[in-house]
Structure formats: structure tokens, C-alpha cells
XYZ file of N, CA, C and O in Angstrom:
468
model
N 38.969 24.636 -1.651
C 40.267 24.998 -2.160
C 40.772 23.889 -3.065
O 40.342 22.743 -2.974
N 41.689 24.207 -3.928
C 42.252 23.185 -4.806
C 43.731 23.456 -5.019
O 44.224 24.516 -4.665
N 44.417 22.465 -5.573
C 45.839 22.626 -5.823
C 46.461 21.338 -6.303
O 45.783 20.329 -6.451
N 47.742 21.384 -6.537
C 48.483 20.212 -7.021
C 49.106 19.506 -5.831
O 49.785 20.117 -5.014
N 48.839 18.211 -5.718
C 49.437 17.400 -4.652
C 50.767 16.834 -5.135
O 51.766 16.865 -4.440
N 50.760 16.337 -6.348
C 51.972 15.757 -6.924
C 51.828 15.733 -8.443
O 50.771 15.404 -8.960
N 52.877 16.065 -9.165
C 52.850 16.038 -10.621
C 53.146 14.619 -11.096
O 54.045 13.959 -10.574
N 52.376 14.155 -12.086
C 52.524 12.792 -12.606
C 52.711 12.811 -14.116
O 52.262 13.731 -14.795
N 53.323 11.744 -14.642
C 53.508 11.618 -16.091
C 52.201 11.246 -16.784
O 51.906 11.742 -17.865
N 51.422 10.364 -16.161
C 50.170 9.878 -16.752
C 49.015 10.078 -15.775
O 49.220 10.067 -14.563
N 47.801 10.214 -16.298
C 46.640 10.369 -15.410
C 46.403 9.120 -14.563
O 46.674 7.992 -14.999
N 45.894 9.344 -13.357
C 45.508 8.243 -12.475
C 44.115 8.516 -11.930
O 43.618 9.642 -11.993
N 43.501 7.506 -11.385
C 42.173 7.616 -10.807
C 42.275 7.215 -9.341
O 42.486 6.047 -9.026
N 42.144 8.214 -8.472
C 42.325 7.965 -7.044
C 41.174 7.128 -6.497
O 40.015 7.365 -6.797
N 41.531 6.170 -5.667
C 40.536 5.343 -5.007
C 40.479 5.664 -3.512
O 39.409 5.729 -2.927
N 41.661 5.897 -2.913
C 41.707 6.145 -1.475
C 42.993 6.888 -1.122
O 44.041 6.670 -1.737
N 42.888 7.739 -0.119
C 44.062 8.394 0.439
C 44.095 8.028 1.910
O 43.123 8.202 2.631
N 45.225 7.489 2.349
C 45.390 7.072 3.736
C 46.753 7.552 4.205
O 47.778 7.068 3.723
N 46.735 8.556 5.099
C 48.009 9.104 5.556
C 48.757 9.752 4.409
O 48.228 10.617 3.713
N 49.974 9.312 4.161
C 50.800 9.841 3.072
C 50.801 8.920 1.862
O 51.694 8.992 1.027
N 49.791 8.050 1.765
C 49.728 7.078 0.681
C 48.446 7.255 -0.124
O 47.363 7.399 0.437
N 48.594 7.259 -1.462
C 47.448 7.345 -2.367
C 47.339 6.012 -3.099
O 48.305 5.545 -3.704
N 46.169 5.414 -3.020
C 45.874 4.173 -3.737
C 45.047 4.553 -4.958
O 44.044 5.254 -4.842
N 45.481 4.082 -6.133
C 44.801 4.509 -7.358
C 44.927 3.454 -8.454
O 45.622 2.453 -8.306
N 44.232 3.748 -9.558
C 44.317 2.926 -10.760
C 44.889 3.791 -11.873
O 44.575 4.975 -11.956
N 45.704 3.159 -12.737
C 46.182 3.900 -13.896
C 45.257 3.609 -15.076
O 44.252 2.918 -14.917
N 45.575 4.125 -16.239
C 44.707 3.940 -17.412
C 44.631 2.491 -17.873
O 43.722 2.121 -18.603
N 45.566 1.679 -17.465
C 45.554 0.255 -17.826
C 44.892 -0.590 -16.749
O 45.008 -1.809 -16.737
N 44.224 0.072 -15.794
C 43.521 -0.569 -14.670
C 44.451 -1.335 -13.737
O 44.041 -2.298 -13.093
N 45.696 -0.922 -13.676
C 46.642 -1.513 -12.736
C 46.616 -0.692 -11.449
O 46.583 0.539 -11.492
N 46.655 -1.397 -10.325
C 46.677 -0.727 -9.035
C 48.041 -0.085 -8.828
O 49.071 -0.699 -9.101
N 48.025 1.156 -8.361
C 49.276 1.865 -8.085
C 49.199 2.452 -6.693
O 48.138 2.843 -6.222
N 50.337 2.495 -6.031
C 50.441 3.096 -4.705
C 51.503 4.186 -4.785
O 52.629 3.928 -5.186
N 51.092 5.425 -4.423
C 52.006 6.562 -4.496
C 52.199 7.159 -3.107
O 51.264 7.210 -2.315
N 53.389 7.640 -2.847
C 53.661 8.349 -1.603
C 53.582 9.842 -1.866
O 54.066 10.321 -2.892
N 52.972 10.573 -0.946
C 52.857 12.027 -1.081
C 53.205 12.678 0.248
O 53.231 12.026 1.286
N 53.451 13.975 0.199
C 53.628 14.766 1.418
C 52.276 15.419 1.694
O 51.855 16.321 0.972
N 51.595 14.974 2.718
C 50.236 15.440 2.995
C 50.189 16.652 3.923
O 49.105 17.116 4.270
N 51.322 17.185 4.297
C 51.372 18.276 5.272
C 50.522 19.472 4.858
O 49.706 19.969 5.638
N 50.689 19.933 3.620
C 49.999 21.146 3.189
C 48.488 20.960 3.141
O 47.733 21.792 3.628
N 48.006 19.851 2.559
C 46.558 19.715 2.472
C 45.932 19.397 3.827
O 44.794 19.795 4.100
N 46.664 18.733 4.719
C 46.139 18.513 6.072
C 46.039 19.843 6.819
O 45.092 20.076 7.569
N 47.013 20.720 6.598
C 47.001 22.046 7.197
C 45.780 22.832 6.721
O 45.035 23.405 7.517
N 45.557 22.829 5.402
C 44.426 23.568 4.835
C 43.090 22.976 5.291
O 42.142 23.715 5.555
N 43.015 21.666 5.395
C 41.796 21.003 5.855
C 41.500 21.365 7.308
O 40.355 21.670 7.662
N 42.513 21.356 8.149
C 42.337 21.736 9.555
C 41.895 23.199 9.661
O 41.042 23.539 10.483
N 42.432 24.046 8.807
C 42.075 25.467 8.799
C 40.610 25.654 8.411
O 39.868 26.361 9.092
N 40.190 24.996 7.339
C 38.802 25.097 6.870
C 37.824 24.558 7.914
O 36.747 25.114 8.116
N 38.213 23.478 8.590
C 37.346 22.869 9.607
C 37.459 23.547 10.969
O 36.927 23.057 11.957
N 38.200 24.665 11.009
C 38.371 25.470 12.218
C 38.958 24.672 13.399
O 38.614 24.893 14.544
N 39.857 23.761 13.081
C 40.556 22.998 14.119
C 41.865 23.723 14.413
O 42.948 23.296 14.030
N 41.730 24.858 15.112
C 42.860 25.749 15.311
C 43.959 25.147 16.174
O 45.123 25.503 16.017
N 43.614 24.215 17.062
C 44.661 23.559 17.852
C 45.577 22.748 16.937
O 46.789 22.753 17.090
N 44.995 22.058 15.941
C 45.795 21.305 14.966
C 46.616 22.260 14.097
O 47.777 21.988 13.790
N 45.982 23.360 13.682
C 46.669 24.344 12.840
C 47.898 24.885 13.560
O 48.999 24.903 13.003
N 47.729 25.299 14.807
C 48.862 25.854 15.556
C 49.935 24.808 15.815
O 51.130 25.110 15.773
N 49.522 23.562 16.047
C 50.491 22.474 16.214
C 51.320 22.321 14.941
O 52.547 22.179 14.995
N 50.656 22.385 13.788
C 51.363 22.251 12.514
C 52.263 23.453 12.253
O 53.351 23.307 11.697
N 51.804 24.635 12.650
C 52.615 25.844 12.476
C 53.915 25.705 13.255
O 54.990 26.028 12.766
N 53.809 25.204 14.468
C 54.992 25.097 15.331
C 55.906 23.943 14.958
O 57.112 24.019 15.153
N 55.355 22.846 14.421
C 56.142 21.629 14.218
C 56.400 21.242 12.765
O 57.274 20.435 12.504
N 55.643 21.786 11.826
C 55.804 21.380 10.422
C 56.724 22.349 9.686
O 57.042 23.423 10.187
N 57.097 21.953 8.486
C 57.965 22.796 7.662
C 57.122 23.538 6.629
O 57.301 23.375 5.435
N 56.198 24.345 7.104
C 55.300 25.067 6.215
C 55.701 26.515 6.001
O 55.052 27.224 5.269
N 56.736 26.951 6.646
C 57.094 28.363 6.628
C 57.424 28.837 5.215
O 57.929 28.099 4.415
N 57.111 30.081 4.950
C 57.423 30.668 3.659
C 56.385 31.695 3.280
O 55.305 31.757 3.857
N 56.746 32.508 2.303
C 55.853 33.574 1.859
C 54.553 33.017 1.300
O 53.504 33.619 1.456
N 54.609 31.863 0.635
C 53.404 31.306 0.015
C 52.345 30.966 1.058
O 51.164 31.289 0.882
N 52.740 30.353 2.160
C 51.764 29.971 3.186
C 51.239 31.210 3.903
O 50.055 31.291 4.249
N 52.085 32.215 4.093
C 51.650 33.465 4.735
C 50.647 34.183 3.828
O 49.600 34.638 4.277
N 50.944 34.253 2.535
C 50.034 34.887 1.573
C 48.709 34.124 1.514
O 47.638 34.738 1.450
N 48.774 32.799 1.549
C 47.562 31.977 1.536
C 46.693 32.294 2.752
O 45.485 32.495 2.628
N 47.310 32.350 3.920
C 46.564 32.632 5.150
C 45.938 34.030 5.116
O 44.789 34.210 5.531
N 46.666 35.009 4.605
C 46.128 36.362 4.487
C 44.954 36.392 3.514
O 43.915 36.958 3.800
N 45.132 35.750 2.367
C 44.108 35.739 1.317
C 42.824 35.075 1.803
O 41.725 35.514 1.476
N 42.965 34.031 2.595
C 41.801 33.286 3.072
C 41.183 33.884 4.333
O 40.208 33.372 4.851
N 41.769 34.978 4.831
C 41.182 35.664 5.981
C 41.620 35.131 7.335
O 40.876 35.198 8.303
N 42.852 34.623 7.418
C 43.392 34.107 8.675
C 44.696 34.816 9.049
O 45.716 34.175 9.280
N 44.687 36.142 9.123
C 45.940 36.838 9.439
C 46.457 36.507 10.837
O 47.659 36.536 11.076
N 45.550 36.171 11.768
C 45.991 35.833 13.124
C 46.803 34.539 13.151
O 47.692 34.381 13.980
N 46.538 33.631 12.225
C 47.339 32.401 12.120
C 48.664 32.716 11.441
O 49.719 32.238 11.862
N 48.615 33.559 10.412
C 49.841 33.948 9.692
C 50.833 34.629 10.627
O 52.044 34.489 10.464
N 50.308 35.332 11.605
C 51.152 36.050 12.568
C 52.125 35.106 13.289
O 53.235 35.496 13.631
N 51.731 33.842 13.470
C 52.591 32.858 14.142
C 53.819 32.483 13.308
O 54.793 31.977 13.840
N 53.759 32.725 11.995
C 54.861 32.377 11.110
C 55.905 33.482 10.993
O 57.033 33.236 10.622
N 55.500 34.709 11.235
C 56.290 35.870 10.840
C 57.162 36.397 11.967
O 56.714 36.556 13.096
N 58.410 36.688 11.635
C 59.346 37.288 12.585
C 59.609 38.758 12.233
O 59.886 39.565 13.100
N 59.506 39.105 10.942
C 59.756 40.460 10.466
C 58.739 41.431 11.066
O 57.531 41.238 10.961
N 59.242 42.502 11.716
C 58.376 43.462 12.426
C 57.398 44.184 11.494
O 56.256 44.404 11.855
N 57.853 44.553 10.315
C 56.968 45.260 9.371
C 55.796 44.367 8.953
O 54.649 44.801 8.950
N 56.093 43.124 8.610
C 55.037 42.183 8.203
C 54.099 41.899 9.366
O 52.886 41.825 9.186
N 54.657 41.770 10.568
C 53.813 41.555 11.757
C 52.867 42.737 11.973
O 51.704 42.548 12.324
N 53.354 43.952 11.722
C 52.514 45.149 11.859
C 51.380 45.133 10.842
O 50.230 45.452 11.168
N 51.697 44.766 9.601
C 50.674 44.694 8.552
C 49.619 43.640 8.887
O 48.420 43.868 8.704
N 50.061 42.501 9.397
C 49.109 41.455 9.793
C 48.252 41.929 10.968
O 47.050 41.649 11.019
N 48.855 42.636 11.904
C 48.107 43.185 13.032
C 47.015 44.135 12.565
O 45.895 44.127 13.085
N 47.331 44.934 11.557
C 46.345 45.841 10.981
C 45.205 45.061 10.323
O 44.035 45.427 10.466
N 45.549 43.986 9.598
C 44.522 43.123 8.989
C 43.595 42.556 10.056
O 42.380 42.528 9.879
N 44.176 42.088 11.156
C 43.379 41.516 12.244
C 42.440 42.571 12.813
O 41.253 42.320 13.028
N 42.960 43.779 13.020
C 42.145 44.870 13.554
C 40.998 45.203 12.601
O 39.862 45.378 13.023
N 41.290 45.286 11.296
C 40.255 45.605 10.300
C 39.168 44.544 10.276
O 37.980 44.858 10.192
N 39.578 43.273 10.346
C 38.592 42.188 10.355
C 37.706 42.243 11.589
O 36.496 42.020 11.513
N 38.292 42.557 12.744
C 37.486 42.625 13.959
C 36.541 43.828 13.921
O 35.407 43.738 14.393
N 36.960 44.949 13.332
C 36.074 46.103 13.169
C 34.921 45.768 12.228
O 33.769 46.100 12.489
N 35.237 45.087 11.127
C 34.216 44.689 10.163
C 33.187 43.777 10.825
O 31.985 43.951 10.645
N 33.657 42.826 11.621
C 32.750 41.906 12.310
C 31.875 42.652 13.307
O 30.671 42.415 13.401
N 32.455 43.597 14.041
C 31.690 44.380 15.023
C 30.602 45.193 14.334
O 29.461 45.237 14.795
N 30.941 45.834 13.202
C 29.951 46.611 12.454
C 28.846 45.708 11.908
O 27.671 46.067 11.923
N 29.237 44.542 11.438
C 28.256 43.577 10.925
C 27.323 43.124 12.040
O 26.104 43.057 11.862
N 27.887 42.813 13.212
C 27.075 42.375 14.352
C 26.095 43.450 14.806
O 25.009 43.140 15.304
N 26.462 44.708 14.625
C 25.584 45.825 14.993
C 24.554 46.140 13.898
O 23.710 47.002 14.068
N 24.670 45.448 12.769
C 23.743 45.670 11.669
C 24.063 46.881 10.821
O 23.244 47.333 10.038
N 25.254 47.420 10.970
C 25.636 48.623 10.221
C 26.200 48.327 8.848
O 26.255 49.212 8.002
N 26.643 47.099 8.600
C 27.246 46.778 7.316
C 26.210 46.649 6.213
O 26.517 46.826 5.047
N 24.974 46.356 6.557
C 23.944 46.179 5.520
C 23.628 47.495 4.815
O 23.093 47.508 3.727
N 23.958 48.638 5.425
C 23.699 49.934 4.821
C 24.689 50.256 3.708
O 24.475 51.152 2.915
N 25.803 49.556 3.661
C 26.851 49.866 2.688
C 26.933 48.792 1.700
O 27.476 48.019 1.372
């Protein structure tokens, strides 16, 4: 996955990321230290690495709520995680349907029936 962490005026060359701090060089080879909000990329990294305990902890404790994160989770095939964010009954129903469809698809694949289509 990719995305924007922080918008900058001039290009930089990242050397290290530690916590919420980015250590880098600018075009004049001067060392720069930038502060960032690492919540979103840590969330996505935990999701990709299937560390669902971390993901759920972040869902409950972080400020990630919003349509963008729900759409991201749906698009990436994690409707069961998106369900933890949603209070609206209609959206919860749609996510439930997505979860059901994914489990049916997996069952058909496990039975070897998906290769015919």
C-alpha cells in the first residue's frame, strides 16, 4: 500500500523512522528531524501483517474513525474489521453481507469449485 504521510515544501531523503519521528536529509545534505502522526500507517501495517489484536486495539483506542478508513477496510477485504467502526444499522448490514459473501467464496474455493469459473 502507499500514501502520503506528510506534505513537505521540499524533497527529503528518509534515513530512519522511529516512532513518530522521521530522520532524513534535505537536498543540501543537512540532517532534519520531522514529527509525524504514525497512527494510520501503523494501523495498515498491523492489518497487512495480520496482527488483528493490534488492529482491534487501535480501532478501540485510536482516532481512526471515518468513512475513509471504513472504505479502505472494505476495499482491502476486511469488512469484519470495518464492522467495529460502524454504528449505522444499514452500513452494518451491508458489511455483514460482505462478510457472508467472502466466507461463501472461501468455502467454494476450499471445495475446489471456484476453479471452474
